[in-house]
Structures are given as C-alpha cells and as structure tokens.
XYZ file of C-alpha atoms in Angstrom:
544
model
C 197.776 -12.280 28.664
C 198.481 -14.488 31.670
C 197.033 -17.995 31.181
C 194.166 -19.175 33.369
C 192.795 -22.594 34.145
C 189.199 -21.746 33.290
C 187.495 -19.171 31.075
C 183.850 -18.401 31.857
C 181.771 -16.843 29.081
C 178.808 -14.828 30.342
C 178.573 -12.197 33.079
C 175.084 -12.843 34.380
C 174.248 -14.317 37.777
C 175.328 -17.840 36.810
C 178.667 -16.785 35.315
C 179.438 -14.546 38.304
C 178.427 -17.347 40.662
C 180.769 -19.745 38.861
C 183.695 -17.296 39.185
C 183.030 -16.987 42.928
C 182.709 -20.748 43.425
C 185.919 -21.506 41.504
C 187.831 -18.835 43.418
C 186.792 -20.447 46.718
C 188.144 -23.779 45.465
C 191.474 -22.253 44.481
C 190.913 -22.679 40.734
C 192.165 -19.749 38.646
C 189.428 -18.378 36.404
C 188.690 -15.410 34.154
C 185.182 -14.307 33.178
C 184.507 -12.624 29.832
C 181.292 -10.678 29.214
C 180.364 -9.054 25.878
C 178.573 -6.130 27.564
C 178.457 -4.861 31.114
C 177.494 -7.081 34.034
C 174.054 -8.722 33.851
C 173.840 -7.805 30.167
C 171.377 -10.570 29.278
C 168.510 -12.334 31.033
C 169.749 -11.496 34.551
C 169.480 -7.753 33.989
C 166.173 -7.998 32.123
C 163.998 -9.821 34.636
C 161.679 -8.658 37.416
C 164.127 -9.716 40.137
C 161.771 -12.174 41.810
C 163.523 -14.411 44.322
C 161.169 -17.333 43.978
C 159.597 -19.066 46.931
C 158.884 -21.916 44.520
C 155.198 -21.083 44.414
C 155.067 -20.295 40.703
C 156.296 -23.814 39.896
C 154.602 -25.790 42.655
C 151.915 -27.283 40.397
C 153.599 -27.682 36.993
C 157.265 -28.201 37.900
C 157.659 -29.512 41.485
C 161.370 -30.309 41.094
C 162.143 -26.688 40.190
C 159.838 -25.547 43.010
C 161.843 -27.534 45.564
C 165.105 -26.125 44.184
C 163.710 -22.605 44.586
C 162.628 -23.326 48.174
C 166.165 -24.343 49.139
C 168.054 -21.763 47.092
C 165.902 -18.829 48.143
C 166.722 -19.552 51.778
C 170.435 -19.783 50.993
C 170.552 -16.506 49.046
C 168.699 -14.688 51.824
C 171.364 -15.961 54.227
C 174.533 -15.330 52.179
C 173.466 -12.072 50.470
C 170.957 -10.256 52.696
C 172.123 -6.898 51.300
C 170.807 -7.961 47.883
C 167.362 -9.083 49.051
C 164.209 -7.196 50.012
C 162.390 -9.955 51.886
C 158.901 -8.603 51.308
C 156.958 -11.880 51.206
C 154.263 -12.659 48.698
C 150.648 -13.562 48.032
C 149.016 -15.942 45.566
C 145.636 -14.360 44.923
C 142.490 -16.003 43.578
C 140.675 -13.612 41.257
C 136.995 -14.035 40.475
C 137.844 -14.990 36.860
C 140.155 -17.869 37.873
C 139.555 -21.612 38.207
C 138.794 -22.410 41.884
C 140.086 -25.967 41.404
C 143.574 -24.627 40.686
C 143.465 -22.633 43.930
C 143.043 -25.832 45.941
C 145.538 -27.688 43.749
C 148.141 -25.006 44.431
C 147.706 -25.390 48.193
C 148.360 -29.124 48.053
C 151.329 -28.715 45.685
C 152.897 -25.964 47.806
C 152.690 -28.131 50.898
C 154.301 -31.047 49.029
C 157.144 -28.808 47.837
C 157.833 -27.491 51.339
C 156.680 -23.913 50.669
C 155.701 -22.104 53.858
C 152.180 -20.800 53.323
C 148.965 -19.950 55.104
C 145.485 -19.501 53.745
C 143.608 -16.251 54.224
C 140.268 -14.760 53.338
C 139.747 -12.049 50.776
C 139.292 -9.454 53.511
C 142.527 -10.515 55.210
C 144.401 -10.302 51.908
C 143.039 -6.811 51.176
C 144.038 -5.708 54.659
C 147.625 -6.636 53.762
C 147.359 -5.246 50.218
C 144.655 -2.535 50.034
C 145.007 -2.101 46.253
C 143.832 -5.645 45.481
C 140.577 -6.013 43.553
C 137.454 -6.030 45.716
C 136.174 -9.216 44.050
C 139.116 -11.475 44.897
C 138.042 -14.700 46.603
C 141.047 -15.491 48.800
C 144.816 -15.790 48.917
C 147.799 -17.802 50.115
C 150.950 -16.351 51.629
C 154.417 -17.387 50.440
C 158.041 -16.356 51.180
C 158.692 -14.557 47.877
C 161.257 -11.739 47.874
C 162.808 -9.225 45.512
C 166.511 -9.433 44.655
C 168.500 -6.517 43.276
C 169.974 -8.477 40.385
C 172.779 -6.035 39.628
C 173.845 -5.910 43.272
C 173.775 -9.711 43.436
C 176.026 -10.082 40.394
C 178.364 -7.376 41.722
C 178.562 -9.124 45.090
C 179.648 -12.381 43.471
C 182.225 -10.641 41.280
C 183.648 -8.544 44.095
C 183.955 -11.585 46.350
C 185.674 -13.515 43.549
C 188.115 -10.674 42.795
C 189.098 -10.587 46.471
C 190.050 -14.279 46.090
C 192.013 -13.827 42.886
C 189.268 -14.196 40.285
C 189.459 -12.013 37.169
C 186.876 -10.679 34.768
C 186.607 -8.384 31.766
C 183.406 -6.650 30.696
C 182.846 -5.440 27.118
C 184.889 -8.431 25.948
C 183.277 -10.482 23.190
C 184.610 -13.996 22.632
C 185.319 -14.451 18.932
C 186.915 -17.907 18.877
C 187.368 -21.007 20.991
C 190.640 -22.717 20.120
C 190.917 -26.501 20.168
C 193.639 -28.960 19.239
C 193.353 -32.756 19.142
C 189.798 -32.520 20.480
C 190.741 -30.431 23.534
C 190.161 -26.758 24.402
C 193.359 -24.711 24.378
C 192.114 -21.141 24.806
C 189.911 -18.347 23.487
C 190.205 -15.152 21.477
C 188.202 -12.085 22.455
C 187.747 -8.520 21.283
C 187.145 -5.381 23.317
C 183.846 -3.911 22.143
C 185.018 -0.508 23.423
C 188.468 -0.239 21.825
C 188.417 -2.984 19.209
C 191.609 -4.502 20.613
C 191.934 -8.254 20.230
C 193.413 -10.663 22.756
C 194.101 -14.358 23.211
C 193.739 -16.177 26.506
C 195.141 -19.714 26.958
C 193.171 -22.002 29.273
C 192.421 -25.624 30.104
C 188.625 -25.344 30.176
C 185.843 -23.103 28.858
C 182.460 -22.776 30.565
C 179.605 -21.584 28.377
C 177.281 -19.623 30.689
C 176.083 -17.236 27.982
C 172.328 -17.709 28.469
C 170.467 -16.693 25.321
C 173.779 -16.579 23.435
C 174.764 -20.120 24.504
C 174.036 -21.502 21.040
C 176.332 -19.060 19.263
C 179.112 -19.635 21.810
C 178.750 -23.407 21.416
C 179.021 -22.989 17.642
C 182.497 -21.484 18.137
C 183.533 -24.881 19.496
C 181.723 -26.732 16.714
C 178.925 -28.128 18.887
C 175.183 -27.527 19.313
C 173.283 -26.509 22.431
C 169.461 -26.850 22.390
C 168.227 -23.477 23.650
C 164.729 -22.032 23.128
C 164.511 -18.240 23.504
C 161.239 -17.129 25.094
C 160.640 -13.368 25.246
C 158.999 -11.723 28.225
C 157.935 -8.067 28.326
C 157.845 -6.189 31.620
C 156.453 -2.788 32.570
C 157.990 -0.547 35.239
C 155.307 1.428 37.120
C 156.317 4.746 38.669
C 155.583 3.853 42.315
C 154.984 0.829 44.518
C 151.364 -0.258 44.293
C 152.038 -3.274 46.529
C 154.116 -4.091 49.584
C 154.489 -7.779 48.747
C 154.960 -9.742 45.551
C 151.458 -10.402 44.192
C 150.985 -13.521 42.068
C 147.783 -14.568 40.369
C 146.895 -18.079 41.498
C 146.187 -19.738 38.174
C 148.062 -21.607 35.475
C 150.968 -19.461 34.292
C 149.792 -16.751 31.943
C 150.457 -13.148 30.958
C 150.543 -10.336 33.540
C 150.173 -12.604 36.539
C 152.840 -11.073 38.778
C 153.526 -7.629 40.260
C 156.925 -7.291 41.977
C 157.863 -4.360 44.261
C 161.366 -3.143 43.342
C 162.677 -0.240 45.383
C 160.512 2.841 44.776
C 158.734 1.263 41.770
C 157.006 -2.003 40.886
C 157.285 -4.273 37.847
C 154.384 -5.946 36.055
C 155.160 -9.098 34.109
C 155.211 -10.844 31.905
C 154.452 -12.228 28.453
C 155.757 -15.409 26.794
C 156.574 -15.249 23.090
C 159.022 -17.445 21.207
C 161.757 -15.445 19.468
C 164.773 -16.416 17.335
C 167.338 -15.034 19.770
C 168.110 -12.531 22.522
C 168.912 -9.524 20.330
C 166.654 -6.838 18.863
C 163.728 -7.404 21.220
C 160.685 -5.165 21.080
C 157.226 -4.789 22.558
C 154.267 -3.543 20.574
C 151.690 -1.104 21.975
C 149.141 -3.933 21.715
C 151.301 -6.179 23.906
C 151.673 -3.431 26.496
C 147.942 -2.709 26.540
C 147.242 -6.443 26.897
C 149.491 -6.696 29.958
C 147.920 -3.621 31.543
C 144.361 -4.885 31.048
C 145.169 -8.233 32.650
C 147.078 -6.597 35.493
C 144.085 -4.368 36.132
C 142.079 -7.470 37.060
C 144.364 -7.935 40.089
C 145.050 -4.263 40.864
C 142.219 -1.995 39.643
C 143.583 1.278 38.280
C 146.782 -0.334 37.038
C 145.681 0.237 33.446
C 145.881 3.994 34.084
C 149.167 3.884 36.015
C 152.179 5.849 34.837
C 154.597 3.528 32.994
C 158.191 4.603 33.470
C 159.666 2.227 30.956
C 159.153 -1.011 29.058
C 161.803 -3.670 28.696
C 162.096 -7.140 27.245
C 164.215 -10.085 28.219
C 164.712 -13.610 26.996
C 164.283 -16.770 29.022
C 166.988 -19.095 27.681
C 165.117 -22.397 28.124
C 166.792 -25.761 27.800
C 164.782 -27.434 25.054
C 166.070 -30.838 23.884
C 164.248 -32.640 21.056
C 161.703 -34.042 23.504
C 160.507 -30.455 24.178
C 160.462 -29.174 20.602
C 156.657 -29.094 20.372
C 156.137 -27.437 23.775
C 155.114 -23.833 24.245
C 157.353 -21.549 26.315
C 155.388 -21.828 29.552
C 155.269 -25.624 29.206
C 159.071 -26.024 29.129
C 160.679 -26.772 32.480
C 162.525 -23.947 34.239
C 165.067 -26.522 35.360
C 168.678 -26.418 34.197
C 171.071 -28.790 32.483
C 174.842 -29.221 32.582
C 176.182 -30.354 29.208
C 179.609 -31.991 29.152
C 180.721 -31.672 25.554
C 183.474 -34.212 26.027
C 180.945 -37.013 26.447
C 178.342 -35.444 24.138
C 180.494 -34.157 21.291
C 184.081 -35.251 21.817
C 185.328 -31.751 22.742
C 187.296 -32.068 25.968
C 187.418 -29.086 28.305
C 184.184 -27.462 27.103
C 180.957 -27.492 29.140
C 177.698 -25.548 28.952
C 175.295 -24.664 31.743
C 171.858 -23.804 30.347
C 168.300 -23.112 31.474
C 167.504 -22.382 35.097
C 166.428 -19.232 36.908
C 167.907 -16.347 38.846
C 166.879 -18.065 42.083
C 168.831 -21.207 41.216
C 171.980 -19.465 39.929
C 174.108 -20.555 42.917
C 173.054 -24.187 42.553
C 173.791 -24.063 38.821
C 177.229 -22.657 39.584
C 177.866 -25.351 42.207
C 176.956 -28.204 39.847
C 179.139 -26.692 37.124
C 182.115 -26.193 39.413
C 181.807 -29.735 40.797
C 182.262 -30.952 37.231
C 185.174 -28.591 36.575
C 186.935 -29.508 39.822
C 186.656 -33.212 39.052
C 188.135 -32.741 35.581
C 191.008 -30.655 36.960
C 191.714 -33.044 39.822
C 190.710 -30.541 42.518
C 189.136 -32.083 45.630
C 187.838 -28.896 47.274
C 184.064 -28.974 47.747
C 181.503 -26.234 47.181
C 181.098 -23.840 50.120
C 179.034 -21.075 48.506
C 175.933 -22.235 50.378
C 177.432 -21.146 53.703
C 179.981 -18.448 52.812
C 178.642 -14.871 53.024
C 179.286 -12.877 49.881
C 180.600 -9.942 51.880
C 181.111 -8.860 55.515
C 178.791 -6.413 57.211
C 179.663 -2.761 57.693
C 181.526 -2.410 60.977
C 179.861 -0.553 63.853
C 182.267 2.403 63.825
C 181.730 3.065 60.100
C 177.975 2.675 60.552
C 177.943 5.437 63.190
C 180.061 7.679 60.959
C 177.574 7.244 58.124
C 174.600 8.058 60.336
C 176.385 11.141 61.652
C 176.920 12.536 58.143
C 173.864 11.406 56.185
C 170.101 11.074 56.718
C 169.154 7.558 57.782
C 167.498 6.479 54.482
C 170.538 7.679 52.503
C 172.946 5.977 54.913
C 170.985 2.725 54.713
C 171.053 2.681 50.903
C 174.769 3.480 50.777
C 175.648 0.663 53.174
C 173.544 -1.815 51.191
C 175.288 -0.885 47.958
C 178.865 -0.461 49.174
C 179.229 -2.715 52.205
C 182.814 -2.552 53.538
C 183.698 0.071 50.904
C 181.332 2.496 52.681
C 184.211 3.640 54.872
C 186.183 4.810 51.832
C 183.282 6.998 50.623
C 182.540 8.337 54.103
C 186.177 9.379 54.507
C 185.879 11.291 51.235
C 182.688 13.009 52.421
C 184.333 13.943 55.736
C 187.162 15.582 53.786
C 184.840 17.199 51.217
C 181.343 17.790 52.692
C 179.974 18.739 49.254
C 180.148 15.034 48.366
C 177.111 14.411 50.593
C 174.903 16.043 47.927
C 172.225 13.735 46.521
C 172.761 13.407 42.788
C 169.928 10.874 42.423
C 167.013 11.683 44.695
C 164.942 8.716 43.543
C 167.535 6.105 44.571
C 169.376 8.244 47.168
C 172.821 8.228 45.546
C 175.346 10.755 46.890
C 177.999 12.536 44.869
C 180.615 10.743 46.949
C 179.296 7.357 45.866
C 179.106 8.517 42.251
C 182.736 9.647 42.281
C 183.752 6.349 43.865
C 182.171 4.104 41.223
C 183.600 6.306 38.454
C 187.073 6.153 39.987
C 189.921 3.685 39.656
C 189.658 2.317 43.211
C 186.300 0.610 42.652
C 186.774 -3.168 42.202
C 184.289 -3.271 39.301
C 185.289 -0.909 36.460
C 182.737 1.560 35.129
C 182.860 2.791 31.542
C 179.456 4.399 30.855
C 176.668 6.262 32.649
C 174.516 3.160 32.228
C 177.248 1.207 34.038
C 176.924 3.698 36.902
C 173.217 2.876 37.044
C 173.926 -0.842 37.330
C 176.341 -0.149 40.218
C 174.166 2.312 42.127
C 170.637 2.246 40.595
C 171.153 5.890 39.559
C 168.500 6.662 36.952
C 166.324 3.655 37.848
C 163.700 5.620 39.795
C 160.717 7.715 38.705
C 162.721 10.427 36.891
C 164.508 7.744 34.827
C 167.782 9.642 34.678
C 166.322 12.957 33.530
C 168.310 14.920 36.118
C 170.839 12.479 37.623
C 172.099 11.291 34.229
C 173.309 14.804 33.485
C 174.967 15.021 36.904
C 176.724 11.705 36.295
C 178.036 12.991 32.977
C 179.262 16.216 34.586
C 180.920 14.314 37.448
C 182.703 12.066 34.968
C 184.114 15.141 33.275
C 185.040 16.936 36.510
C 186.894 13.887 37.825
C 188.729 13.492 34.494
C 187.017 10.199 33.782
C 186.009 11.603 30.396
C 187.178 14.529 28.315
C 184.598 17.166 27.412
C 183.868 15.566 24.043
C 183.789 12.056 25.548
C 181.378 13.219 28.267
C 179.073 14.820 25.691
C 179.132 11.682 23.545
C 178.512 9.497 26.570
C 175.531 11.562 27.720
C 174.022 11.492 24.237
C 174.382 7.708 24.197
C 172.817 7.504 27.656
C 169.772 9.549 26.609
C 169.380 7.362 23.543
C 169.631 4.189 25.616
C 167.061 5.363 28.161
C 164.694 6.468 25.388
C 164.625 2.937 23.962
C 162.900 1.698 27.104
C 160.213 4.342 26.640
C 159.737 4.065 22.907
C 156.199 2.690 23.066
C 154.874 4.818 25.905
C 152.223 6.688 24.014
C 149.798 7.848 26.678
C 149.525 9.055 30.270
C 151.645 11.249 32.506
C 154.944 9.756 31.326
C 154.507 11.485 27.969
C 154.898 14.780 29.858
C 158.191 13.461 31.295
C 159.405 12.594 27.805
C 158.460 16.066 26.596
C 160.463 17.526 29.484
C 163.484 15.469 28.448
C 163.155 16.843 24.928
C 162.870 20.419 26.154
C 165.871 20.044 28.479
C 168.274 18.200 26.229
C 166.835 18.228 22.739
C 166.487 14.457 22.961
C 165.391 12.885 19.700
C 161.624 12.727 20.199
C 161.000 10.525 17.120
C 162.988 7.764 18.850
C 159.831 7.021 20.820
C 157.991 6.198 17.664
C 160.629 4.362 15.667
C 162.871 2.585 18.161
C 162.154 -1.119 18.452
C 164.494 -2.076 21.277
C 164.008 -1.816 25.023
C 166.806 -2.060 27.545
C 166.800 -3.234 31.145
C 165.764 -1.328 34.274
C-alpha cells in the first residue's frame, strides 16, 4: 500500500476531524477504523451540541470551550445542526441554591441565557411538569453525529485524505524508538495489510488503551458507561436539562422525529459488551418523569449504551465518573515514553472534537516541519446546494423530502436528482420515518458515493434509514432488496445481510419488556420470523 505521512486510528468525530485538518495543511494522512464510521462513543451519544451549560458550575474551562466550539460548528456545518435551543429547568425536588449558582456560572462562562418563570417555560415546552419553579434559556442544539463525521471525511477525501472502515489495527511497528508503520486487518475479508508512515495518532476513544499497548505505552483512560433511551416521538422542541448537579436522566434531547433521554454513569472495564438492565431503564424513566410527566409510560423505541472515554491520570483515580473533567489531553509519547512519532488524543466531548483535532494537528505539523496553520474554524465543511439544483429538487419532491435530501447529500443532491429525472420510480419513499427516497438509497449503495457502504446498518448511518419510529421494520427490507436489485449483494449475501441487520436492531430492543413497542417487536417476528428470544437473552445494545 502507498505510504502516508500520518496514520489516524479511530473513525469517530475526533479522528475524522484530524483527517480533515491534516488535509487542509497538505499533510498526507490515512484513517483506519475497526468498524463503520462513528463506531464508538460518537455514534452512541445523544448528539447534544453543548452550549456549555452542563459544565458551567463544575468544569468552567470545558464550559468555555463548548461556548466557542458550538458557535464554530454551527457556522461551518449548519447542515449537521438542528439549532433548537435549550432550557435548564428547576424542578421542585432540586436545590434552589444550585439554580442561582448556575446563573452566575453561566454568565462567567459567556453562555447566552435569560431567566424565565415557570409559566413562561411551560409556554415554550407544554409537556414540562406543572410544579417546576423556573428555567434558564441556553443555546443548546442537536447535532446529527453521523452526518458530522461524514462531512469531515468527505471534505478530507476531496483534499486527498484517505480512510478505510472495517480495518482493525493489529500492530504498530517501531524501530530505534520511532514509529515506522502499522499493520491492519480487514474485519470483512480477513485480508491483512501493512502501511508505512512517519506518525501514528491514537484517536481510538474507549479503545485508546489497547491501541497504546500496541506501541508499548500506557494511556490513562477511564470508561464510564451511559445508557440512553430513544422515545418514539418528540416530547420537546428544545433540549431540556435539569438544573441540578449532574445526575441520571437529567437531559432530554430532540433528535429528528424522536427524542433521547439520558443518561446514567457507571464505571465499566471497557467499551465492548455493554448492556442495560431493566432496573436501569426503569430508573431512568422514573427520573425523567419528574421533568416530563407521562414519560414513564412513553413508547421506547430502543435502548443503547455508550462509553465516555475519560482522561483519568493518577490524580483522578479516586474520582467518580461525573467528577472527572470532560476536558481533553494530548499525550506526546516521545516526551512521555520515548516513542517518537506516536501521540494520543484522549478525553473531550463531541462539541470539542474540532478543537481536539486542531491541537493534535498543530503538534503533528510541528514535528513534520509543516508551517501551515489550522483553518478548520473558518472553512465550511461543504458548499451549499446551488439554486438551480434546489429548484429541481422542489419540482420533483415534496418540500420536507427535498429538505432532508439536501441536508444529507449537499452538492451530491444533483446526482440523485438526475437519476430521479431519468427514472421517476426512484422518488419512492423507502423510509417514511426519515424521508429517504429510493434514489438516495441506490446512491449510497453504489460505487460513486465517496463513503463506501457495506451493510444495511451502514446505510442507516449515511441516511438515518431505520432510525425513526418503525426502527427498520419496513425500510430495512427495502434496503436489502435494493442492494440485491442493484447487484450490490447476491441473493444469498442479501439474505445474510438482512438477517444480520434484524439481529443488530433487536439488540437495541432486548430489554423492552412493556408498552406499545412490544407490539412492534411481535410484528417484526410475524413478518420475518425474527428470533424473539433475542429480546430476553441479548446483553448488547447498539447505537441509534
């Protein structure tokens, strides 16, 4: 394989941001990801683009970083952001002193906020509890995490960056104390490859420790599990935060046609094999019901767990998960461990991914003798859809469908619209929940898409197909059939892929044991013969 200057390990937001930053500086780089994009913490979070409010009291430095970075991301990637705003709500059970403390801390951190009465808050959010005592506004937003990672990767590819998904790094090669390259294995085909390079960046999140071990060094990461519940419709227009010290079930984030309740905080050994017990789910629902009455009886679409990979040096060993800073650290293993050309970027948050990438790439550029400065804070991730294409889309598709397609595809919209003009049947909606057309489905399954797609779940991460209320019950089958009809898969491959997709989706519903969603699961079983016992015995939940 062609040598590269830098290998990046980890295809979450930070890794993708690093690839984009390096490509802008003219540094050749290749990203390797063991799964699909956003395989780890990025794809298993609630997608909150922080205003800084959740850290204003306990972690003001991180709060100020979030204030600045949230504004930047809204400017450079507006197609990835639903700028809904947010509220910090004082419930009757909460400490009134913290409410006032939050106001002072938010002002000190530069968070735009205004104070409102309980009646004013309920006018904005009618589903709030009737006994709330007041609220503060804040500029929270929701980010489509998969779209954000895709945008960074696509922009990097256009500048010469390279990446490989389903590529697990198996060795980091060193000689005379310096990195010389990596070995990696395709988790799809089993093929093994070697890739020479001058530097390796460890941006593997919860797997950062195991990647560091390949280079013979240690990285102090604490894995903190959070469980999140996807509710079948939007109960709130804005992000609703509970104004108290961080605790379980103190945030409800609107995400497209659904909303996400989070989260818990439980220390775990690592990022693999995560599960949520029925007791944990019931606990989250009961606490959420204190903010939004009736939430305890809401229909849960799915349950998923993610790991916060917290930077935890020896000074933080005794701290609980919520007490550890959400700040990040850049570890230069040349100065720390005598391994030249190997650095790790650890900790941090989705909201600060661009800043983490910038700090990392500043270090890389200095080591490589490159003088180009970071410009990701003012370079849009992609151009807007041109006016002519926009009118063509509106002529062919209903406005909501056209709007969603343009957000997802950007400049590539014209390619799909040309296909629909030639074949009108491609305007059919294959996913009614997320408004995905057959034309878009064929595009992401095809060879012309800049980000390769290998599975139906990959399709979901490109388009959000299967992420809505039906959870892939109908559109998953259509995706499988389209893959076969377009010769993406043979008949046997398509059948195997669909079976794997049903199994994967069932894992996120394995502990749903009550309510209307049980009827949906029964329907799945009746339609496809899905393995009903999976709901009782599976212990793993996947992302959205």
